[in-house]
Every structure is written in C-alpha cells, then in structure tokens.
Coordinates of C-alpha atoms in Angstrom, one line a residue:
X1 CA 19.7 12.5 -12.1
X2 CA 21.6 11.5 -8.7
X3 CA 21.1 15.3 -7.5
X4 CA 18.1 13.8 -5.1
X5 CA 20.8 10.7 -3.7
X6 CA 23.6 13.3 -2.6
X7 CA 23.9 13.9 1.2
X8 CA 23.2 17.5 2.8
X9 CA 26.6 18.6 2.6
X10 CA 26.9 17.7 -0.8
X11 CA 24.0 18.9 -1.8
X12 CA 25.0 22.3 0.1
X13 CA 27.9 22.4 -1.7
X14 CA 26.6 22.0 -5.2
X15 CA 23.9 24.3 -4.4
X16 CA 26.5 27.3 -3.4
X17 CA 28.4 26.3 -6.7
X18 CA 25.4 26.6 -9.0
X19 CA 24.9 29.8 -6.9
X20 CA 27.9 31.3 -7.6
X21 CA 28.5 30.3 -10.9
X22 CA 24.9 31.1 -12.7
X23 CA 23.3 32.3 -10.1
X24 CA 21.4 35.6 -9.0
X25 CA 21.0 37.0 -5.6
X26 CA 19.0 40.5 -6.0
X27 CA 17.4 43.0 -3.2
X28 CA 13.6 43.3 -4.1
X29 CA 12.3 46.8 -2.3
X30 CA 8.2 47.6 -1.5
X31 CA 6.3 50.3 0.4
X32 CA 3.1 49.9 2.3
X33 CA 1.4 52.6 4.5
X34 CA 4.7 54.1 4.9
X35 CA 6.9 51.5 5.7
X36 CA 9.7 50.1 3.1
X37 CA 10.2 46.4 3.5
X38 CA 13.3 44.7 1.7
X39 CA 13.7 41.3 0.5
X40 CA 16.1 38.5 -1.1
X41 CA 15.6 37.1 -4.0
X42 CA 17.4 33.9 -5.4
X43 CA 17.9 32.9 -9.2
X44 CA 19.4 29.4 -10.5
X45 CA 20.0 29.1 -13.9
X46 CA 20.5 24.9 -14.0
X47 CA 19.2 23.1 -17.2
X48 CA 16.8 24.0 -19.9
X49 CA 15.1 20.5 -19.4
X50 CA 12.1 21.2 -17.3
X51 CA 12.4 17.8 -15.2
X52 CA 15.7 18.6 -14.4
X53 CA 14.7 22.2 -12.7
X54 CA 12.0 19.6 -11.5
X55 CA 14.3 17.5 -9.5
X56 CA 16.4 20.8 -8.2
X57 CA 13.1 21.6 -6.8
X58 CA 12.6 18.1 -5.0
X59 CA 16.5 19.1 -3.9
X60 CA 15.6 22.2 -2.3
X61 CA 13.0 20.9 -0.5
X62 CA 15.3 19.3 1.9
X63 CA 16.3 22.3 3.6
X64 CA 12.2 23.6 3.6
X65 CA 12.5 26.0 0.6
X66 CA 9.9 26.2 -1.9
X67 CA 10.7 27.5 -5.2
X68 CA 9.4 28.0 -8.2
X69 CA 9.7 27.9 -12.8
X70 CA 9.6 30.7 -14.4
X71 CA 10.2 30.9 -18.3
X72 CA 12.5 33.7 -19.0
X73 CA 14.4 34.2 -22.8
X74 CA 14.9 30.4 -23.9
X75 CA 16.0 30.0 -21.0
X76 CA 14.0 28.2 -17.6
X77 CA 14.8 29.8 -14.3
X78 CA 14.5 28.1 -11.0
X79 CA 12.8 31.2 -8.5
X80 CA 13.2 31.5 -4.4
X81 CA 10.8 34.7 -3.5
X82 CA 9.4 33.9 -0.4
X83 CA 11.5 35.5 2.5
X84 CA 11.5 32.7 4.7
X85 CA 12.3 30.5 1.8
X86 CA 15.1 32.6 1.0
X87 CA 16.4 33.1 4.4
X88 CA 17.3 29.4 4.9
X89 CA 18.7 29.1 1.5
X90 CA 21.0 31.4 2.3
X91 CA 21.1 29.9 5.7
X92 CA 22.1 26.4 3.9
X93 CA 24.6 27.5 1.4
X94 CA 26.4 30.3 3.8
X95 CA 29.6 28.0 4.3
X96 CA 30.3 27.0 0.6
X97 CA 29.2 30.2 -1.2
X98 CA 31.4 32.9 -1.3
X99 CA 27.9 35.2 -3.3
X100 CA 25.8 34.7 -0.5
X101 CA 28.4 36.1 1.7
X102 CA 28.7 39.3 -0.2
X103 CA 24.8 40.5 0.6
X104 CA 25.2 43.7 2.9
X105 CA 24.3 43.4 6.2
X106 CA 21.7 46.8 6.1
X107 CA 19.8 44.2 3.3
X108 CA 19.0 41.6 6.0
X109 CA 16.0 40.1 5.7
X110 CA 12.8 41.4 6.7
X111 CA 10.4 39.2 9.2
X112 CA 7.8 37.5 6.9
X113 CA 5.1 38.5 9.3
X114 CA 3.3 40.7 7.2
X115 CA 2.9 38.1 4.1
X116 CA -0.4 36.9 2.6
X117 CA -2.1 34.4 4.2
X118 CA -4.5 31.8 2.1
X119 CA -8.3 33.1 1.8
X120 CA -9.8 30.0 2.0
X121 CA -8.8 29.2 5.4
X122 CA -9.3 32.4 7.0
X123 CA -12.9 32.3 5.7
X124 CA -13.9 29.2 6.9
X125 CA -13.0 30.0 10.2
X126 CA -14.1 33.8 10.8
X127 CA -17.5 32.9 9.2
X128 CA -18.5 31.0 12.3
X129 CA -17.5 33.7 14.5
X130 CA -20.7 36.1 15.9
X131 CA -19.1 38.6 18.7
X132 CA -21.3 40.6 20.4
X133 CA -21.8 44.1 18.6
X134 CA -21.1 46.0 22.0
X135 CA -18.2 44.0 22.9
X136 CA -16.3 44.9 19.3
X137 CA -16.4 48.7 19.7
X138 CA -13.7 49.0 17.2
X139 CA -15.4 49.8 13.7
X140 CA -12.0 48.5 11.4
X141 CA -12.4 45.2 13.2
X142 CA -16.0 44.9 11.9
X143 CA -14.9 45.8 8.7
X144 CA -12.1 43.3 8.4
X145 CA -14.4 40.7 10.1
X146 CA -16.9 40.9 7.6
X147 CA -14.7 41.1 4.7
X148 CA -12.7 38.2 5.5
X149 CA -15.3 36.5 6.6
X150 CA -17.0 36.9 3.0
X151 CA -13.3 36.4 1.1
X152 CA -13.8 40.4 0.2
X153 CA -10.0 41.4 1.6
X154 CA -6.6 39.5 1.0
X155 CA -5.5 38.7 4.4
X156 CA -1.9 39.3 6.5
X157 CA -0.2 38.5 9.3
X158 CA -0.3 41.5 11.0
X159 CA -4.3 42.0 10.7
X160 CA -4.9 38.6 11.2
X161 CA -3.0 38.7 14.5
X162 CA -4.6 41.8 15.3
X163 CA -8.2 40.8 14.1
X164 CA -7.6 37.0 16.0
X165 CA -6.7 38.9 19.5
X166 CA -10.0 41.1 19.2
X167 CA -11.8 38.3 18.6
X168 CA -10.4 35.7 21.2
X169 CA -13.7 35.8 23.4
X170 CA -15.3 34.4 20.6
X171 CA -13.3 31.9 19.3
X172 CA -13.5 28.0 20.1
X173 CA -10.1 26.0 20.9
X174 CA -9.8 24.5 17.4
X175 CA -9.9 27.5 15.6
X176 CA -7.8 29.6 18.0
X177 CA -4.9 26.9 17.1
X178 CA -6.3 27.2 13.6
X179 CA -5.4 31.1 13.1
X180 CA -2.2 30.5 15.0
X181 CA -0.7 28.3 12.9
X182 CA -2.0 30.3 9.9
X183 CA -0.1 34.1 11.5
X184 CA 2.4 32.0 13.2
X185 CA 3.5 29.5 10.6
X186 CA 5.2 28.9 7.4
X187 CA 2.9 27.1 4.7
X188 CA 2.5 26.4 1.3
X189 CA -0.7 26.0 0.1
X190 CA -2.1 25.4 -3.7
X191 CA -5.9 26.5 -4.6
X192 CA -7.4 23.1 -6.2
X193 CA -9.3 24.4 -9.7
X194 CA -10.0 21.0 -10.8
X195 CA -10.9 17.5 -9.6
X196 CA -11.0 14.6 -12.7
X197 CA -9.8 11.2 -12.9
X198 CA -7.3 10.4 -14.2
X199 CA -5.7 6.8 -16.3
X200 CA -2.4 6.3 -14.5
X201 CA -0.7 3.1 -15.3
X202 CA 1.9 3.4 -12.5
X203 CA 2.3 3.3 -8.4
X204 CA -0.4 4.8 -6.0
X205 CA 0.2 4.8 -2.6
X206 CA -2.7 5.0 -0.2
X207 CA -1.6 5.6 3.6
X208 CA -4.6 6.1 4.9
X209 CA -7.2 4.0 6.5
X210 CA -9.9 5.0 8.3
X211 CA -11.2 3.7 12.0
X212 CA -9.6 0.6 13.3
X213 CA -7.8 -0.4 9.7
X214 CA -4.7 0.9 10.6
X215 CA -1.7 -0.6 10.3
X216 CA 2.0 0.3 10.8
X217 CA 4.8 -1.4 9.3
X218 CA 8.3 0.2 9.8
X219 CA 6.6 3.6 11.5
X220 CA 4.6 4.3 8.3
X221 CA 0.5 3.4 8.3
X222 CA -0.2 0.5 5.9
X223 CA -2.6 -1.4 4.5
X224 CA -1.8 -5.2 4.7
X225 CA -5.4 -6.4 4.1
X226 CA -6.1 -7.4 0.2
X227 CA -9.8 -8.1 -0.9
X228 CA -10.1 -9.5 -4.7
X229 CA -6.2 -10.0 -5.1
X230 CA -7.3 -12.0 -8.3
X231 CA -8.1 -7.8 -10.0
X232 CA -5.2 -6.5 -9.7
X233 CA -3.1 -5.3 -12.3
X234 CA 0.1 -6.6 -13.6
X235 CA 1.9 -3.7 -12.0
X236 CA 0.9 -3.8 -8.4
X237 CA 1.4 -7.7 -8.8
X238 CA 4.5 -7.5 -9.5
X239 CA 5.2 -5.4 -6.6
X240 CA 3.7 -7.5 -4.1
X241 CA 5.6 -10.3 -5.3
X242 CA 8.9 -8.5 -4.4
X243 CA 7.1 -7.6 -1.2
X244 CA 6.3 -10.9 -0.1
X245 CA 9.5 -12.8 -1.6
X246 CA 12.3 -9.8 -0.6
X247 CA 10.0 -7.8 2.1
X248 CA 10.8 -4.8 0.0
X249 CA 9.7 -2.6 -2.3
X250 CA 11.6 -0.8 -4.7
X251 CA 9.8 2.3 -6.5
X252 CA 11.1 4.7 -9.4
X253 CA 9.4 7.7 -10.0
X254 CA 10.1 11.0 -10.8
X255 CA 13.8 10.4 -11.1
X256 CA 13.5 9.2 -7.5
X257 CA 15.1 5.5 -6.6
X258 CA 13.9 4.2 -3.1
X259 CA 13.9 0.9 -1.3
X260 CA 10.5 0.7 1.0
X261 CA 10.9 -1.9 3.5
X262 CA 7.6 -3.9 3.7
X263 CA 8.3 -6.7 6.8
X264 CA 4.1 -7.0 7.3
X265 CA 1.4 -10.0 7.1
X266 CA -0.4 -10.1 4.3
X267 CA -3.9 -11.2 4.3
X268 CA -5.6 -11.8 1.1
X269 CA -8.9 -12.8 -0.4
X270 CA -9.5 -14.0 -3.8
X271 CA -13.0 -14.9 -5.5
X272 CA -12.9 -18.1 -8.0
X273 CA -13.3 -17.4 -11.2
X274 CA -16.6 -19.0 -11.9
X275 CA -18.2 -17.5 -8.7
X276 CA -17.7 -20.5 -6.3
X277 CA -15.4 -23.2 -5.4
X278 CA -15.2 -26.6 -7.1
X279 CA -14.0 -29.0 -4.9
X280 CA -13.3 -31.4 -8.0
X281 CA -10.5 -28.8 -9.6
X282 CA -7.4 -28.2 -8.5
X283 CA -7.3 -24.5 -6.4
X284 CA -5.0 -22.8 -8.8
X285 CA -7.2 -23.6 -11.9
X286 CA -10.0 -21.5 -10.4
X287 CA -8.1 -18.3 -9.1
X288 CA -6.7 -16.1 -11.7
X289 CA -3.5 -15.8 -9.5
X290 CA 0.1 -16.7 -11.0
X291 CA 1.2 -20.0 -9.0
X292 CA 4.2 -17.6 -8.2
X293 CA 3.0 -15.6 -6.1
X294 CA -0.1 -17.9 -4.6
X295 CA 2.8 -19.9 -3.4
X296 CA 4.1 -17.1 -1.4
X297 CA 1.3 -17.4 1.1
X298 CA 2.0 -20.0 4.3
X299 CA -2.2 -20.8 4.9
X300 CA -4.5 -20.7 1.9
X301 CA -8.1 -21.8 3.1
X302 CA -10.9 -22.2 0.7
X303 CA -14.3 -20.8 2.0
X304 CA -16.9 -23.5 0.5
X305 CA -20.8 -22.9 1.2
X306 CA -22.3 -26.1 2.0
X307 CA -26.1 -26.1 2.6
X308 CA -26.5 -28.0 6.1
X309 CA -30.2 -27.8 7.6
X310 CA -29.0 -27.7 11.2
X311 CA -25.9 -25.6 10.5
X312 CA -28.0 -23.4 8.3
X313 CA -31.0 -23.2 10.8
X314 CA -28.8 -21.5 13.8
X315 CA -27.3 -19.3 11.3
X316 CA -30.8 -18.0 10.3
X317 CA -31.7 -17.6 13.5
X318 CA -28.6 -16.0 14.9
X319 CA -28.6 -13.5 12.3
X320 CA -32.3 -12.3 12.6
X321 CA -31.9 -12.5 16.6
X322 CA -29.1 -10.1 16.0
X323 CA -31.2 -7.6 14.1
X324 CA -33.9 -7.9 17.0
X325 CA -31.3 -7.3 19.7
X326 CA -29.6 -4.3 17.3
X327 CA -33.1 -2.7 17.4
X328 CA -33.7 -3.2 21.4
X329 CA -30.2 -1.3 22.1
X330 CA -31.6 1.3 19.7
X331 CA -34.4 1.7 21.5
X332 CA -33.1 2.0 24.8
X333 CA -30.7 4.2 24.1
X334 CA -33.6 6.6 23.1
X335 CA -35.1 5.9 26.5
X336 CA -38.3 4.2 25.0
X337 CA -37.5 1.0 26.3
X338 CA -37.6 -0.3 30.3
X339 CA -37.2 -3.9 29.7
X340 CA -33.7 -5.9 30.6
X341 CA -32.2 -7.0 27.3
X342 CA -28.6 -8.1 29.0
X343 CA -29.6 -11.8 28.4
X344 CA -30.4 -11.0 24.7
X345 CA -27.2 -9.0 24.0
X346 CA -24.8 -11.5 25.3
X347 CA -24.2 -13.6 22.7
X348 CA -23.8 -10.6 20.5
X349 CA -21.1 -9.1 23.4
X350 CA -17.6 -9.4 22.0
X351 CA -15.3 -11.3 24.6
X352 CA -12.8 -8.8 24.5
X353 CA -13.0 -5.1 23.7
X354 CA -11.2 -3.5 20.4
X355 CA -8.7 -1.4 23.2
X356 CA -8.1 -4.6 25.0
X357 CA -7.1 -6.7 21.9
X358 CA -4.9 -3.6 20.6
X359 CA -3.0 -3.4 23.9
X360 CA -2.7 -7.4 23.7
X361 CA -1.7 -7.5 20.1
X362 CA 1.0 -4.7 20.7
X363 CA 2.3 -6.4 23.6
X364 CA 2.2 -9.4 21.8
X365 CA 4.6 -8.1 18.9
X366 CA 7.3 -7.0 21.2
X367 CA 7.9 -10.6 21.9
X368 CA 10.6 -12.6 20.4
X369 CA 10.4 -16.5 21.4
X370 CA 12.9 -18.8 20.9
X371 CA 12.6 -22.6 20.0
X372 CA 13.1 -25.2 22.5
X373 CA 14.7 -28.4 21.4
X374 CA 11.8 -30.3 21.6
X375 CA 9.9 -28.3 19.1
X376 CA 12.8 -28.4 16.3
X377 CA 12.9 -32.1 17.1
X378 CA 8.8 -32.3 16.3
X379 CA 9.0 -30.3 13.7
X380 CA 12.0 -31.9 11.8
X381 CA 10.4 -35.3 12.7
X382 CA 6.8 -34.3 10.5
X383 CA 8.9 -32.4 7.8
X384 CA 10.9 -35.7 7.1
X385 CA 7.8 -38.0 7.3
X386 CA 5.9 -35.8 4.8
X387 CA 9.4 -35.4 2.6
X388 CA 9.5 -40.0 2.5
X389 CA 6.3 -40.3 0.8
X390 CA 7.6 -39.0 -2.2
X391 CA 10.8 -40.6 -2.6
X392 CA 9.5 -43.3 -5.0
X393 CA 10.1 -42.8 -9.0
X394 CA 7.9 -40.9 -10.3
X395 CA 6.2 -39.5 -7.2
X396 CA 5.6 -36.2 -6.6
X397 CA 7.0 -33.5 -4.2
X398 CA 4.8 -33.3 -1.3
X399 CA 6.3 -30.2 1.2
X400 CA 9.5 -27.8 0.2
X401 CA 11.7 -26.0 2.6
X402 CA 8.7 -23.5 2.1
X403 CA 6.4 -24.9 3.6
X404 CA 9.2 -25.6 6.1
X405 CA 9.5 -21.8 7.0
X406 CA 5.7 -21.6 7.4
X407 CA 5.7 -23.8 10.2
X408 CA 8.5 -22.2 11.9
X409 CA 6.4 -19.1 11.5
X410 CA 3.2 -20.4 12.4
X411 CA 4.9 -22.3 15.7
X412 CA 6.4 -18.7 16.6
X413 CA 3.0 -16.9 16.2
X414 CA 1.2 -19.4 18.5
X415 CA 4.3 -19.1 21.1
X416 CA 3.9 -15.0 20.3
X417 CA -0.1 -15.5 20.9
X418 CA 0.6 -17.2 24.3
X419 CA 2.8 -14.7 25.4
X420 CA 5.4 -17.0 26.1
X421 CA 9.6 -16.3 25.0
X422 CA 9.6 -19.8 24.0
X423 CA 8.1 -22.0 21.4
X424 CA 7.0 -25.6 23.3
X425 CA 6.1 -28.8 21.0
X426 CA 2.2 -28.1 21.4
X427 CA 3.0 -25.0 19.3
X428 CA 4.8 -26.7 16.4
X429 CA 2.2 -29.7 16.7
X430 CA -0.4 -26.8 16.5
X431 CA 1.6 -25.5 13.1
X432 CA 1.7 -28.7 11.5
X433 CA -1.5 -29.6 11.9
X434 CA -2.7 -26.4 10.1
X435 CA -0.1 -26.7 7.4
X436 CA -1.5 -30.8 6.8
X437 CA -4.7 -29.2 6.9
X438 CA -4.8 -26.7 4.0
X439 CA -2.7 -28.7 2.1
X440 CA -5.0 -31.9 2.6
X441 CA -7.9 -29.6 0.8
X442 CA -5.9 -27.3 -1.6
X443 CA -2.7 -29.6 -2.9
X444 CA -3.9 -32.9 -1.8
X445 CA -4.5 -35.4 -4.5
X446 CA -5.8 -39.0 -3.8
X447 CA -4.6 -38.9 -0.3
X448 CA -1.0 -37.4 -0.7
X449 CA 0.5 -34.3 -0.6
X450 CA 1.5 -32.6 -4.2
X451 CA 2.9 -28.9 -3.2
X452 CA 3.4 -28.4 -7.0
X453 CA -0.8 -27.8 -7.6
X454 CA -0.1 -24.7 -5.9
X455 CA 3.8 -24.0 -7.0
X456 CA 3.3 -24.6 -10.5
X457 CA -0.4 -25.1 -11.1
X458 CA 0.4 -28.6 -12.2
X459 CA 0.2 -31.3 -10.2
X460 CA 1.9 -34.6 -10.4
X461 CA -0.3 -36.5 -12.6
X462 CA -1.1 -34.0 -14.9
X463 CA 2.6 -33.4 -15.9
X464 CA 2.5 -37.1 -16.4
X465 CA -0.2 -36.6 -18.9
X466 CA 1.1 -33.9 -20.2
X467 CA 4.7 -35.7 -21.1
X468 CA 2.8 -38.6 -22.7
X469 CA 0.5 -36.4 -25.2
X470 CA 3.7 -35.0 -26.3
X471 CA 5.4 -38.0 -26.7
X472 CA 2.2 -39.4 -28.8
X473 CA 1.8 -36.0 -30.8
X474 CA 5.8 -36.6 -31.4
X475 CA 5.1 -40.3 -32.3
X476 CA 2.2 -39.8 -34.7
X477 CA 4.1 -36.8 -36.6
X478 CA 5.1 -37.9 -40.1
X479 CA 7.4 -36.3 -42.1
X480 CA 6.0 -32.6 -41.7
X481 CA 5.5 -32.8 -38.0
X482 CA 1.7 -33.2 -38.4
X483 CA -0.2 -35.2 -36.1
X484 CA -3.7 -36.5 -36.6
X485 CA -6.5 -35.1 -33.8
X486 CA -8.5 -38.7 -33.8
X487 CA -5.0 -40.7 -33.3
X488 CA -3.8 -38.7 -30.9
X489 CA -7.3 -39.2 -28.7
X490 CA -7.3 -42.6 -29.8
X491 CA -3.8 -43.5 -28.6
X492 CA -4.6 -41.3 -25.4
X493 CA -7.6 -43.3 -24.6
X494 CA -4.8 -46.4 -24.7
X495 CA -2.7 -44.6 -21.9
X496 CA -5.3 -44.0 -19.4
X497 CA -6.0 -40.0 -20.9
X498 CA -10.0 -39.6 -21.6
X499 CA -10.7 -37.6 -24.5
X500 CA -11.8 -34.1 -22.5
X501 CA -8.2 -34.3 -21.2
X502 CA -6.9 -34.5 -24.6
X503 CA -9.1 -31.4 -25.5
X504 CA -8.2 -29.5 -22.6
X505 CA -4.7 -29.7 -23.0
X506 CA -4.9 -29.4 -27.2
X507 CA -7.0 -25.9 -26.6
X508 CA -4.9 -24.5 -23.9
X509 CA -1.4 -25.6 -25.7
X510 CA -3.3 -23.2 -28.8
X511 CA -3.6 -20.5 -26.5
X512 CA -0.2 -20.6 -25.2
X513 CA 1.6 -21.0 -28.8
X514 CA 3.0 -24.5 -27.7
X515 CA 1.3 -26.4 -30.7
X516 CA -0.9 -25.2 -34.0
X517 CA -3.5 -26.1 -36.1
X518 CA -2.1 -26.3 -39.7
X519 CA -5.6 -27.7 -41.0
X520 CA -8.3 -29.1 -39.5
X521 CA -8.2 -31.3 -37.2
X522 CA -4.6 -31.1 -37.9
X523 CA -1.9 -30.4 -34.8
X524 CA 2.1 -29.8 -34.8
X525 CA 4.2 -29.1 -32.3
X526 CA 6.0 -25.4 -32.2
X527 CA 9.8 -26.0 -32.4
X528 CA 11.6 -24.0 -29.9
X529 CA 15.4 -22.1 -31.5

C-alpha cells in the first residue's frame, strides 16, 4: 500500500527486484511488407489482488509507462507492450536489474514510428481537408485520404507522415500541429463507449472554470466561489472545514494519501431556509450551516430585500435603461444605427476594464505590508473595549481572538488594496468598523455583541433559558424523573420564559434525544452514562 509514497530510486529499485525475481522480459518478432520489426516485452507477476496490480500501475506511471492486466492461469499479470513504454522501463530499472542487462544488444528496440495511431482523431481532421484533384497526382494518397478520412483504414506513423506532407498545402495551422503531435508523439488514448451518471459518495474535483472564473491557488486552477453552501453534503463539508480551519486538504483515494494545500479566499453564499431573511431570528437559526464552520468566515453580511419607493424606482429604471442601451449597442454594431449613444452607455461603462483589474489584482497579491505601530495600538485599543463589555457575571462573550485575526486580515487587505507595504491606522479603523458592522446585524442582541449566536448557535440569553428549563424539569421531577408539561410552562412563565419558548425548546430537546415523552404530556430528562 506505501508502493505509491516511495521515492524514484526506491521505486527503481523495487521495480528491478520484482523484475528479476518474477519477472519476464521476452523478444516479440512481426513482419510487414517485408520488413521484420522486434520488440520488448515486460511481465510482472506482483499480487493476485487486482488493486494491488492497480497501484503498481499508478507506480509505473511515474517514469511514463503504461501498462496493462491481463488474467493468465489464476494468476493476474501486470503487461508493458508498447515499445516506447518498454524502452524507459528498461531505461528506469537498468542500474538495479541485473535481467534487464542480459537482453542482447542485436534485440534493441525498434523506433515506435510505425505504431497505430487513434482513428478518431485522424478522421476528424483529414475530413476537412479538400486538395485540389490536380495538385494530388499520386493515386495511393487519394486512397488513404479518403479512407482515413471515412475511418475505413487503421492508421500509422509512417502513412500518416507521409499522407500529412502530401497534404501540407491544404492544411490549416491547428491541424498541421494536430497531426504532428499525433506521428510525432507518444499518447494514450481510451475510446469512450459509454456516458451515464453515476452515485458517487466520495471526492470530485473540478479544476476547471470557464472565462474569467479562474482562479489559482498554489499553481493549480481553483474554484474559491461557493453558491448555496447550505446543499452541500456532509462529505465536502467536512473538507472545507479542514480547508478553512488548517488551509489543507487531505484526500485518500485509491490507496493514494495526499496533503493539498488550499491557502485561498473563500466566498460563500447561503439561501435561508424559509426563502428570506428574518431580521427577528438569530442568523444561525435560518441557514442550515453548522455554527462550526459559519464561524470560520471573518465577514458574514445578510442580503435583506426591503421595498423602498425611491430606492426601488431608480432600480426599475436603471435596469430597463440598461436593456434599452444593450439594444442600441446591438444595433450599431449591425450598422443600422447613426445616432450617438455614448451618453446613454456611460453609466453602464465599467470604470476599469477586466485586463486592468487582473493586472491590478496580481500586482496587488505580490505585496506583503507590514503593521505600523499605530495600527496595532488602534486595533488592540477596539479589541479591548469590545472584550470590557462582557466582563460582568453572567454576560456574554462579545469578540474572540477570532474575530481578532479578521481584523488583522481585513487591515492587511485594505493596506494590500492601496498598494501600500504598510498597514496605517485608517486601514485598521477601516477593519473594525466592518467587523462592528456585521456583527451589529448578525450577533448583535439588544445593543451588545454576543459572538456565540454565530459560534454556537446560542446566544447568551437563550443558554440562560435553557439552564433554567432544566433546572425546573429537574425540580418538578418526582420520584421517576417525570415532569408535568403544564408545570413546567407554568413555572416558566414565572421566570420570564413565555410558553412558545417552552415549546420550542421541549420539541427540539425530542429531536435531539435530550429529553422524552413517556406519556402524554409527560417529559423526562435522558440521563447521560
């Protein structure tokens, strides 16, 4: 299972041993037209488990050999055929094996220029080709043309090369390159038979996003935007969660252990449960997010749609002024229209082009500012404030080192924005004020700061509640633990907790398995071992 983790010498070495100790190296011979072509062949006998020949084909790969599994007499044999395959096999295992060394030298391998190339490739490209029938004297290369051109003939290097050079007058750029690298190339190519979907419970990787998406984290292209983060499964949560706690990503497959690195942004969107926002309930009540990782984020804005006649009026007429100017440019680029429209299309001009804010943003990143002494002192100063107002007893937390970090990251991003190397006091006062912004309107209760709505889900006053319904189930339990439902509202309403609170927390307690329902109206704690 560690075959994949060993290092190329290693690897070479184990490789020459499995060579010489069950291993098969054979001269295959062939004649076409005349000639007599020779070849190496290579056979491993490794495991009869098929996932272990698996992984010493994952091995071999390392050194550009592609091999194959062929079932022989209750046995599985590992096969190298392909003479460029071969040759650096060979090639790899030369200073370990003492078999390999024993080949003749009148057996050396033959140039795999005259092997098959794939049909489907050959055919897409020669069925676009239309040479002049006085220009193509020769007769064979109109017969190859055609039949390749229709899939009729297997093709080779050799009359591919041939075929491409007679044909060169006719061929555009792209497919001149295209039959280059198909005569001039190794490949391995597989014909797809069947497209279906298919239920897979584990990881998928996408790396590919199309137009201005991209995005490259550690040299590999990434997504790092997330739309409906509140769907995904318990898998690929649990993965992000590592990515945005460790900035890793660890990933076991196939008998495969890696550590992906995964230093990125992540921008998320989430949609509330019940289709919008109530500003009466606490944010983590309405997004079917775990607090864990909802606390991971350093800005969490909620989008509310307020209707506002003025606000609502220039959106109305922005929009539809935007479809009218959309049609103009449309217009005008068909040469039916005369009239200036520059006055119309300015508000709908970006500022600054897509190539301009690229170059900006990737100048941007190679910046590292430092920060000055007056912006530690600002932002110490405001962390310390916020950190007082919950000293008292029973108060609750109102900022963590957390939120700490985010400001220090926030303050460096504005410095970054700027240009500048180092962070100045308006850029922390810029990152506290959008820190005590979101958290005014996403853990803000009755004017203070409660960071545990969105660590925990729970925010100060609620735990309170929660400890006293306990305490009065507790209280009210007689000698089999059993509480009544209409003394534990009434004795509720007596602390300050109205009766929907009571029902709220008795249901969801049920669901969770913290109390039961022994009879009617009838609740009990569950004892924990």
């Amino acid at each position: 299972e560690n075959l994949t983790k060993l290092d190329d010498a290693a690897l070479r070495g184990f490789l020459a041993g499995l060579m010489d100790a069950d291993g098969c190296i054979s001269i295959k011979r062939s004649e076409s037209r005349g000639r007599t072509y020779e070849a190496v062949e290579l056979q491993f006998v490794f495991s009869p488990r098929r996932k272990a020949n698996q992984r010493l084909l994952y091995a071999l790969r390392r050194f550009d050999v592609f091999a194959r599994i062929r079932e022989g007499r209750n046995v599985l044999i590992v096969q190298v055929s392909a003479r460029d395959d071969a040759q650096r096999l060979l090639e790899a295992m030369a200073p370990y094996s003492v078999k390999s060394k024993t080949i003749p030298q009148a057996h050396a391998l033959q140039p795999a220029e005259h092997e098959e190339v794939p049909v489907a490739p050959v055919s897409a490209i020669l069925a676009g080709v239309r040479p002049k029938p006085w220009r193509l004297l020769n007769k064979t290369f109109w017969s190859q043309l055609h039949d390749l051109a229709h899939a009729n003939r297997r093709p080779f290097k050799p009359t591919l090369s041939k075929l491409a050079k007679a044909v060169d007058p006719w061929l555009s750029p792209d497919d001149r390159r295209r039959l280059e690298s198909l005569t001039g190339y190794d490949y391995a190519l597989d014909r797809i038979v069947q497209v279906r979907v298919e239920e897979h419970d584990g990881y998928v990787y996408d790396l590919r996003v199309p137009g201005d998406s991209n995005f490259v984290c550690d040299g590999v292209v990434v997504h790092n935007c997330i739309d409906e983060i509140e769907k995904m499964n318990p898998q690929d949560r649990s993965a992000i969660h590592e990515a945005m706690e460790q900035q890793r990503i660890s990933v076991a497959k196939a008998g495969i252990t890696a550590v992906l690195q995964s230093r990125c942004a992540v921008l998320a969107a989430a949609n509330p449960k019940f289709g919008r926002f109530d500003e009466r309930k606490y944010i983590s009540e309405q997004l079917d997010l775990p607090p864990a990782l909802l606390s991971r984020f350093d800005i969490i804005f909620s989008m509310i749609d307020r209707p506002q006649a003025e606000r609502d009026r220039e959106l109305a007429e922005h929009v539809l002024k935007g479809h009218q100017v959309g049609e103009l440019m449309k217009r005008r680029e068909a040469g039916l229209a005369t009239a200036e429209t520059g006055t119309l299309e300015e508000p709908y001009t970006p500022h600054f082009n897509p190539d301009f804010l690229r170059k900006y943003v990737a100048y941007a990143k190679r910046i590292y500012p430092v920060m000055t002494d007056e912006a530690m002192a600002a932002i110490e100063k405001k962390y310390l404030e916020i950190r007082k107002t919950g000293e008292g007893a029973g108060s609750s937390v109102p900022i963590t080192p957390r939120q700490l970090e985010a400001i220090i990251r926030l303050s460096e991003a504005s410095a970054r924005l700027r240009l500048s190397n180092e962070v100045s006091i308006d850029d922390a006062e810029r990152a506290v004020r959008i820190v005590e912004y979101w958290m005014g309107k996403v853990a803000g209760e009755e004017g203070k700061f409660d960071i545990d709505i969105v660590q925990t889900g729970i925010s100060q006053s609620q735990r309170e509640q929660i400890i006293s319904l306990r305490d009065i189930i507790s209280e009210l339990a007689g000698p089999d633990g059993v509480a009544d439902y209409e003394d534990i509202v009434r004795i509720a309403q007596e602390r300050g907790i109205p009766p929907a609170k009571v029902d709220s927390w008795l249901k969801r307690w049920s669901q969770e398995g913290e109390i039961y329902s022994p009879a009617k109206n009838k609740y009990k704690l569950v004892e924990r071992l």
